[in-house]
Amino acid sequence: MKKNRIASFDGLRGIAVLCVVFHHCFAMLPGLDSHYPGQLFKYGWLGVDLFFIISGFVISFTLYKYNDVKKFAIARFARLYPAYWAAIIFSAFLVFIAGDHLNLVEYAANFLMFQDLLHFQNVSGVFWTLSFELTFYVFAACIFYFGQFSKHKIFVAWLVFSFAWDMIYFLGYVPPHSMMTKIGYLFILAYTPLFIFGIYLHRAFSQGWSKSIVYMLLFSALIFTAFLPGVIGNINQINPLLNVSIYRSFVILLFLLCAYATYFPDNTYLSSKFLTFCGKISYSWYLTHLMIAGFTF
């Protein structure tokens, strides 16, 4: 694996960021969210799910590339924080020129990316995903450091833990702000299947599609599709024109698209110039699009 970038995964990033951007833009434009295609882009949050799958793939790729946790941490820091800091400064600038109140303590907490841990609001609504990403990086690095990353047992256990938590959540036994909620947040249990799906896509890419890898992919996809964390538990948020069954269909297509990108890494469609360009700027675009849209509209 000498390539530093895989064209089809840049294309997936492009699709992910386009989904999120259209989702937020249609939600902000009065009236458009109640008509087609606004109804369709209400489900653009699937772009976040796609980003989590891509993270699983990329983190596995990067850990094996450096084969050193310290180098991995430095590479991830360089990838995450400079653009993130620039986005926060840009946000402060927009708040200042709009004449709104600038909470310096809140911005300081966000600057560290510890705002959720310190119980401060995110400067931008899209920043909530970064704490999940950061937590996953820490877990992945620890598993790799202790020599367990190449083994199935640790990921099977994590998936079973996620399955149990999702089941309890689905049945309504996880009250807001309870210890169970905190445990779910700490171990990113709602999104564990997505990260692990990405990890096993990387294994399929680098080792081939063995039975054990395919089983883990199916197990991960099944858990997430069955419970759809954050959606089934808040059924009133589902738009009546796009029910849960249709949403599940979108999720299944998402998993199939990722498998296709892995099996055909240089395919023409996902490797198009437009999608790969969007993919290469996806992180910066993701961080700033909501600020720009909010300021504009």
Tab-separated table of C-alpha atoms in Angstrom:
chain	number	residue	atom	x	y	z
A	1	MET	CA	0.000	0.000	0.000
A	2	LYS	CA	2.286	2.725	-1.241
A	3	LYS	CA	-0.455	5.189	-2.039
A	4	ASN	CA	-1.105	7.917	0.511
A	5	ARG	CA	-4.567	8.561	-0.913
A	6	ILE	CA	-7.121	6.183	-2.361
A	7	ALA	CA	-9.134	7.856	-5.114
A	8	SER	CA	-12.447	6.141	-4.375
A	9	PHE	CA	-12.268	7.173	-0.714
A	10	ASP	CA	-11.621	10.785	-1.681
A	11	GLY	CA	-14.791	10.398	-3.733
A	12	LEU	CA	-16.641	9.038	-0.707
A	13	ARG	CA	-15.474	12.036	1.317
A	14	GLY	CA	-16.829	14.249	-1.435
A	15	ILE	CA	-20.232	12.553	-1.273
A	16	ALA	CA	-20.239	12.790	2.533
A	17	VAL	CA	-19.527	16.510	2.662
A	18	LEU	CA	-22.033	17.264	-0.122
A	19	CYS	CA	-24.739	15.385	1.798
A	20	VAL	CA	-24.059	17.360	4.986
A	21	VAL	CA	-23.806	20.729	3.223
A	22	PHE	CA	-27.049	20.232	1.275
A	23	HIS	CA	-28.749	18.971	4.432
A	24	HIS	CA	-27.935	22.150	6.337
A	25	CYS	CA	-28.580	24.531	3.444
A	26	PHE	CA	-32.037	23.128	2.690
A	27	ALA	CA	-32.862	23.162	6.398
A	28	MET	CA	-32.007	26.883	6.593
A	29	LEU	CA	-33.871	28.036	3.493
A	30	PRO	CA	-37.535	28.727	4.401
A	31	GLY	CA	-40.004	26.465	2.642
A	32	LEU	CA	-37.475	24.402	0.705
A	33	ASP	CA	-37.174	21.739	3.391
A	34	SER	CA	-40.824	20.788	2.937
A	35	HIS	CA	-40.582	20.117	-0.801
A	36	TYR	CA	-38.569	17.761	-2.997
A	37	PRO	CA	-35.529	17.665	-3.061
A	38	GLY	CA	-35.483	19.329	0.346
A	39	GLN	CA	-37.254	16.281	1.778
A	40	LEU	CA	-34.494	14.048	0.439
A	41	PHE	CA	-31.709	16.169	1.912
A	42	LYS	CA	-33.307	16.038	5.348
A	43	TYR	CA	-31.401	12.770	5.455
A	44	GLY	CA	-28.123	14.364	4.507
A	45	TRP	CA	-26.930	13.588	8.040
A	46	LEU	CA	-26.046	10.222	6.527
A	47	GLY	CA	-22.957	12.084	5.386
A	48	VAL	CA	-21.766	12.059	9.005
A	49	ASP	CA	-22.245	8.280	9.153
A	50	LEU	CA	-20.216	8.009	5.966
A	51	PHE	CA	-17.451	10.148	7.487
A	52	PHE	CA	-17.278	7.764	10.468
A	53	ILE	CA	-16.897	4.739	8.173
A	54	ILE	CA	-14.162	6.531	6.240
A	55	SER	CA	-12.421	7.347	9.539
A	56	GLY	CA	-12.341	3.668	10.464
A	57	PHE	CA	-10.679	2.871	7.144
A	58	VAL	CA	-8.239	5.790	7.240
A	59	ILE	CA	-7.181	5.297	10.871
A	60	SER	CA	-6.446	1.621	10.222
A	61	PHE	CA	-4.542	2.617	7.074
A	62	THR	CA	-2.545	5.272	8.976
A	63	LEU	CA	-1.683	3.080	11.964
A	64	TYR	CA	-0.185	0.425	9.715
A	65	LYS	CA	1.486	3.054	7.546
A	66	TYR	CA	3.434	4.569	10.460
A	67	ASN	CA	3.510	1.445	12.637
A	68	ASP	CA	4.210	3.804	15.531
A	69	VAL	CA	1.630	5.350	17.861
A	70	LYS	CA	3.658	8.528	18.428
A	71	LYS	CA	4.013	9.203	14.690
A	72	PHE	CA	0.326	8.391	14.251
A	73	ALA	CA	-0.636	10.895	16.978
A	74	ILE	CA	1.505	13.632	15.424
A	75	ALA	CA	0.011	12.972	11.979
A	76	ARG	CA	-3.543	13.081	13.325
A	77	PHE	CA	-2.838	16.267	15.305
A	78	ALA	CA	-1.460	17.925	12.176
A	79	ARG	CA	-4.511	16.786	10.234
A	80	LEU	CA	-7.170	17.818	12.772
A	81	TYR	CA	-6.114	20.868	14.723
A	82	PRO	CA	-4.696	23.549	12.359
A	83	ALA	CA	-7.803	23.591	10.133
A	84	TYR	CA	-10.006	23.350	13.228
A	85	TRP	CA	-8.293	26.334	14.871
A	86	ALA	CA	-8.629	28.322	11.656
A	87	ALA	CA	-12.365	27.509	11.604
A	88	ILE	CA	-12.787	28.707	15.204
A	89	ILE	CA	-10.964	31.975	14.463
A	90	PHE	CA	-13.126	32.384	11.348
A	91	SER	CA	-16.236	31.811	13.476
A	92	ALA	CA	-15.104	34.430	16.010
A	93	PHE	CA	-14.568	36.876	13.142
A	94	LEU	CA	-18.105	36.295	11.810
A	95	VAL	CA	-19.585	36.720	15.287
A	96	PHE	CA	-17.610	39.944	15.765
A	97	ILE	CA	-18.675	41.557	12.480
A	98	ALA	CA	-22.274	40.491	13.113
A	99	GLY	CA	-22.132	42.374	16.420
A	100	ASP	CA	-23.085	39.345	18.506
A	101	HIS	CA	-21.725	38.468	21.949
A	102	LEU	CA	-18.422	36.595	21.862
A	103	ASN	CA	-18.029	34.124	24.746
A	104	LEU	CA	-14.253	33.904	25.125
A	105	VAL	CA	-14.376	31.075	27.682
A	106	GLU	CA	-16.546	29.009	25.347
A	107	TYR	CA	-14.170	29.664	22.469
A	108	ALA	CA	-11.185	28.691	24.626
A	109	ALA	CA	-12.845	25.362	25.505
A	110	ASN	CA	-13.586	24.766	21.831
A	111	PHE	CA	-10.005	25.622	20.923
A	112	LEU	CA	-8.844	22.556	22.855
A	113	MET	CA	-11.607	20.419	21.282
A	114	PHE	CA	-12.661	19.503	24.838
A	115	GLN	CA	-15.912	21.480	24.828
A	116	ASP	CA	-18.139	18.432	25.302
A	117	LEU	CA	-15.990	17.115	28.134
A	118	LEU	CA	-16.053	20.545	29.811
A	119	HIS	CA	-19.809	20.955	29.151
A	120	PHE	CA	-19.522	23.952	26.836
A	121	GLN	CA	-21.517	24.420	23.660
A	122	ASN	CA	-19.898	23.823	20.286
A	123	VAL	CA	-18.972	27.042	18.497
A	124	SER	CA	-20.439	25.457	15.362
A	125	GLY	CA	-23.160	22.829	15.349
A	126	VAL	CA	-21.060	20.450	13.245
A	127	PHE	CA	-18.207	20.277	15.776
A	128	TRP	CA	-20.014	17.601	17.819
A	129	THR	CA	-18.635	14.884	15.539
A	130	LEU	CA	-15.019	15.797	16.299
A	131	SER	CA	-15.149	14.546	19.883
A	132	PHE	CA	-16.349	11.159	18.576
A	133	GLU	CA	-13.527	11.140	16.042
A	134	LEU	CA	-10.958	12.056	18.689
A	135	THR	CA	-12.239	9.369	21.062
A	136	PHE	CA	-12.029	6.775	18.308
A	137	TYR	CA	-8.449	7.820	17.521
A	138	VAL	CA	-7.464	7.321	21.160
A	139	PHE	CA	-9.103	3.881	21.376
A	140	ALA	CA	-7.605	2.768	18.053
A	141	ALA	CA	-4.123	3.953	19.070
A	142	CYS	CA	-4.353	2.147	22.434
A	143	ILE	CA	-5.526	-1.095	20.801
A	144	PHE	CA	-2.692	-0.847	18.287
A	145	TYR	CA	-0.109	-0.044	20.983
A	146	PHE	CA	-1.005	-3.183	22.923
A	147	GLY	CA	-0.751	-5.322	19.802
A	148	GLN	CA	-4.448	-6.160	19.563
A	149	PHE	CA	-5.412	-4.213	16.451
A	150	SER	CA	-4.906	-7.113	14.060
A	151	LYS	CA	-7.051	-9.455	16.172
A	152	HIS	CA	-10.789	-9.964	15.959
A	153	LYS	CA	-11.604	-10.459	19.641
A	154	ILE	CA	-11.279	-6.841	20.753
A	155	PHE	CA	-13.539	-5.609	17.943
A	156	VAL	CA	-16.077	-8.397	18.451
A	157	ALA	CA	-16.256	-7.437	22.141
A	158	TRP	CA	-16.674	-3.761	21.255
A	159	LEU	CA	-19.472	-4.605	18.811
A	160	VAL	CA	-21.246	-6.809	21.363
A	161	PHE	CA	-20.989	-3.970	23.901
A	162	SER	CA	-22.445	-1.614	21.295
A	163	PHE	CA	-25.230	-4.088	20.486
A	164	ALA	CA	-26.181	-4.418	24.172
A	165	TRP	CA	-26.179	-0.655	24.695
A	166	ASP	CA	-28.216	-0.050	21.521
A	167	MET	CA	-30.763	-2.641	22.638
A	168	ILE	CA	-31.154	-0.978	26.045
A	169	TYR	CA	-31.404	2.422	24.366
A	170	PHE	CA	-33.956	1.111	21.864
A	171	LEU	CA	-36.123	-0.245	24.685
A	172	GLY	CA	-36.103	3.148	26.386
A	173	TYR	CA	-33.983	2.259	29.403
A	174	VAL	CA	-31.356	4.957	28.869
A	175	PRO	CA	-32.630	8.220	30.411
A	176	PRO	CA	-30.947	11.471	29.304
A	177	HIS	CA	-27.870	12.426	31.360
A	178	SER	CA	-27.832	9.018	33.076
A	179	MET	CA	-24.729	6.925	33.735
A	180	MET	CA	-25.710	4.695	30.791
A	181	THR	CA	-25.751	7.747	28.534
A	182	LYS	CA	-22.274	8.723	29.725
A	183	ILE	CA	-20.981	5.178	29.156
A	184	GLY	CA	-22.419	5.197	25.641
A	185	TYR	CA	-20.771	8.546	24.962
A	186	LEU	CA	-17.418	7.511	26.456
A	187	PHE	CA	-17.166	4.361	24.336
A	188	ILE	CA	-18.881	5.957	21.275
A	189	LEU	CA	-21.264	2.986	21.318
A	190	ALA	CA	-23.890	4.523	19.042
A	191	TYR	CA	-21.356	4.791	16.227
A	192	THR	CA	-19.010	1.898	17.038
A	193	PRO	CA	-20.388	-0.273	14.174
A	194	LEU	CA	-19.528	2.442	11.638
A	195	PHE	CA	-15.926	2.848	12.787
A	196	ILE	CA	-15.419	-0.917	12.925
A	197	PHE	CA	-17.027	-1.340	9.502
A	198	GLY	CA	-14.390	1.064	8.193
A	199	ILE	CA	-11.573	-0.819	9.942
A	200	TYR	CA	-12.668	-4.080	8.338
A	201	LEU	CA	-13.015	-2.455	4.935
A	202	HIS	CA	-9.346	-1.593	5.252
A	203	ARG	CA	-8.581	-5.210	6.136
A	204	ALA	CA	-10.508	-6.339	3.061
A	205	PHE	CA	-8.563	-3.802	0.986
A	206	SER	CA	-5.156	-4.883	2.295
A	207	GLN	CA	-5.695	-8.598	3.048
A	208	GLY	CA	-8.546	-9.697	0.799
A	209	TRP	CA	-12.175	-10.538	1.454
A	210	SER	CA	-11.818	-13.489	3.817
A	211	LYS	CA	-14.851	-15.039	5.525
A	212	SER	CA	-13.961	-13.582	8.932
A	213	ILE	CA	-13.662	-10.087	7.465
A	214	VAL	CA	-16.961	-10.381	5.597
A	215	TYR	CA	-18.698	-11.669	8.755
A	216	MET	CA	-17.423	-8.691	10.756
A	217	LEU	CA	-18.585	-6.300	8.040
A	218	LEU	CA	-22.037	-7.891	8.039
A	219	PHE	CA	-22.227	-7.908	11.855
A	220	SER	CA	-21.298	-4.211	12.036
A	221	ALA	CA	-23.738	-3.230	9.300
A	222	LEU	CA	-26.546	-5.296	10.829
A	223	ILE	CA	-26.210	-3.715	14.275
A	224	PHE	CA	-26.255	-0.167	12.953
A	225	THR	CA	-29.054	-0.791	10.457
A	226	ALA	CA	-31.208	-2.572	13.028
A	227	PHE	CA	-31.072	0.150	15.652
A	228	LEU	CA	-30.113	3.291	13.712
A	229	PRO	CA	-28.863	5.023	16.895
A	230	GLY	CA	-30.178	8.516	17.389
A	231	VAL	CA	-33.043	7.909	14.973
A	232	ILE	CA	-35.124	5.003	16.231
A	233	GLY	CA	-34.716	6.378	19.751
A	234	ASN	CA	-36.152	9.713	18.551
A	235	ILE	CA	-38.806	8.465	16.170
A	236	ASN	CA	-40.667	11.780	16.245
A	237	GLN	CA	-37.771	13.370	14.337
A	238	ILE	CA	-38.359	11.152	11.300
A	239	ASN	CA	-40.049	13.054	8.505
A	240	PRO	CA	-43.391	11.402	7.676
A	241	LEU	CA	-42.618	11.420	3.951
A	242	LEU	CA	-39.453	9.362	4.480
A	243	ASN	CA	-40.135	6.615	6.986
A	244	VAL	CA	-37.753	4.374	8.883
A	245	SER	CA	-37.830	1.654	6.216
A	246	ILE	CA	-36.712	4.109	3.560
A	247	TYR	CA	-34.065	5.467	5.911
A	248	ARG	CA	-32.811	1.913	6.471
A	249	SER	CA	-32.623	1.500	2.705
A	250	PHE	CA	-30.382	4.566	2.496
A	251	VAL	CA	-28.144	3.142	5.231
A	252	ILE	CA	-27.836	-0.209	3.426
A	253	LEU	CA	-26.945	1.616	0.202
A	254	LEU	CA	-24.314	3.524	2.164
A	255	PHE	CA	-22.664	0.306	3.352
A	256	LEU	CA	-22.808	-1.155	-0.167
A	257	LEU	CA	-21.286	2.012	-1.625
A	258	CYS	CA	-18.362	1.793	0.812
A	259	ALA	CA	-17.834	-1.884	-0.026
A	260	TYR	CA	-17.899	-0.993	-3.729
A	261	ALA	CA	-15.303	1.759	-3.174
A	262	THR	CA	-13.068	-0.748	-1.394
A	263	TYR	CA	-13.440	-3.512	-3.974
A	264	PHE	CA	-12.935	-1.093	-6.892
A	265	PRO	CA	-10.604	1.571	-5.430
A	266	ASP	CA	-9.871	3.215	-8.796
A	267	ASN	CA	-13.379	3.100	-10.256
A	268	THR	CA	-14.317	5.907	-12.623
A	269	TYR	CA	-17.415	7.142	-10.805
A	270	LEU	CA	-16.043	7.735	-7.310
A	271	SER	CA	-12.676	8.823	-8.706
A	272	SER	CA	-14.175	11.659	-10.763
A	273	LYS	CA	-12.379	15.003	-10.571
A	274	PHE	CA	-15.378	16.722	-9.000
A	275	LEU	CA	-15.899	14.196	-6.191
A	276	THR	CA	-12.200	13.810	-5.413
A	277	PHE	CA	-11.797	17.606	-5.314
A	278	CYS	CA	-14.725	17.856	-2.891
A	279	GLY	CA	-13.141	15.037	-0.917
A	280	LYS	CA	-9.787	16.770	-0.636
A	281	ILE	CA	-11.360	19.951	0.765
A	282	SER	CA	-14.051	18.090	2.725
A	283	TYR	CA	-12.642	18.683	6.212
A	284	SER	CA	-12.250	22.456	5.840
A	285	TRP	CA	-15.585	22.702	4.033
A	286	TYR	CA	-17.318	20.645	6.702
A	287	LEU	CA	-15.905	22.837	9.483
A	288	THR	CA	-16.933	26.160	7.928
A	289	HIS	CA	-20.048	25.558	5.822
A	290	LEU	CA	-22.553	25.935	8.665
A	291	MET	CA	-20.967	29.202	9.823
A	292	ILE	CA	-21.069	30.616	6.290
A	293	ALA	CA	-24.642	29.432	5.696
A	294	GLY	CA	-25.800	30.823	9.047
A	295	PHE	CA	-24.140	34.174	8.375
A	296	THR	CA	-25.507	34.332	4.809
A	297	PHE	CA	-29.085	33.261	5.489
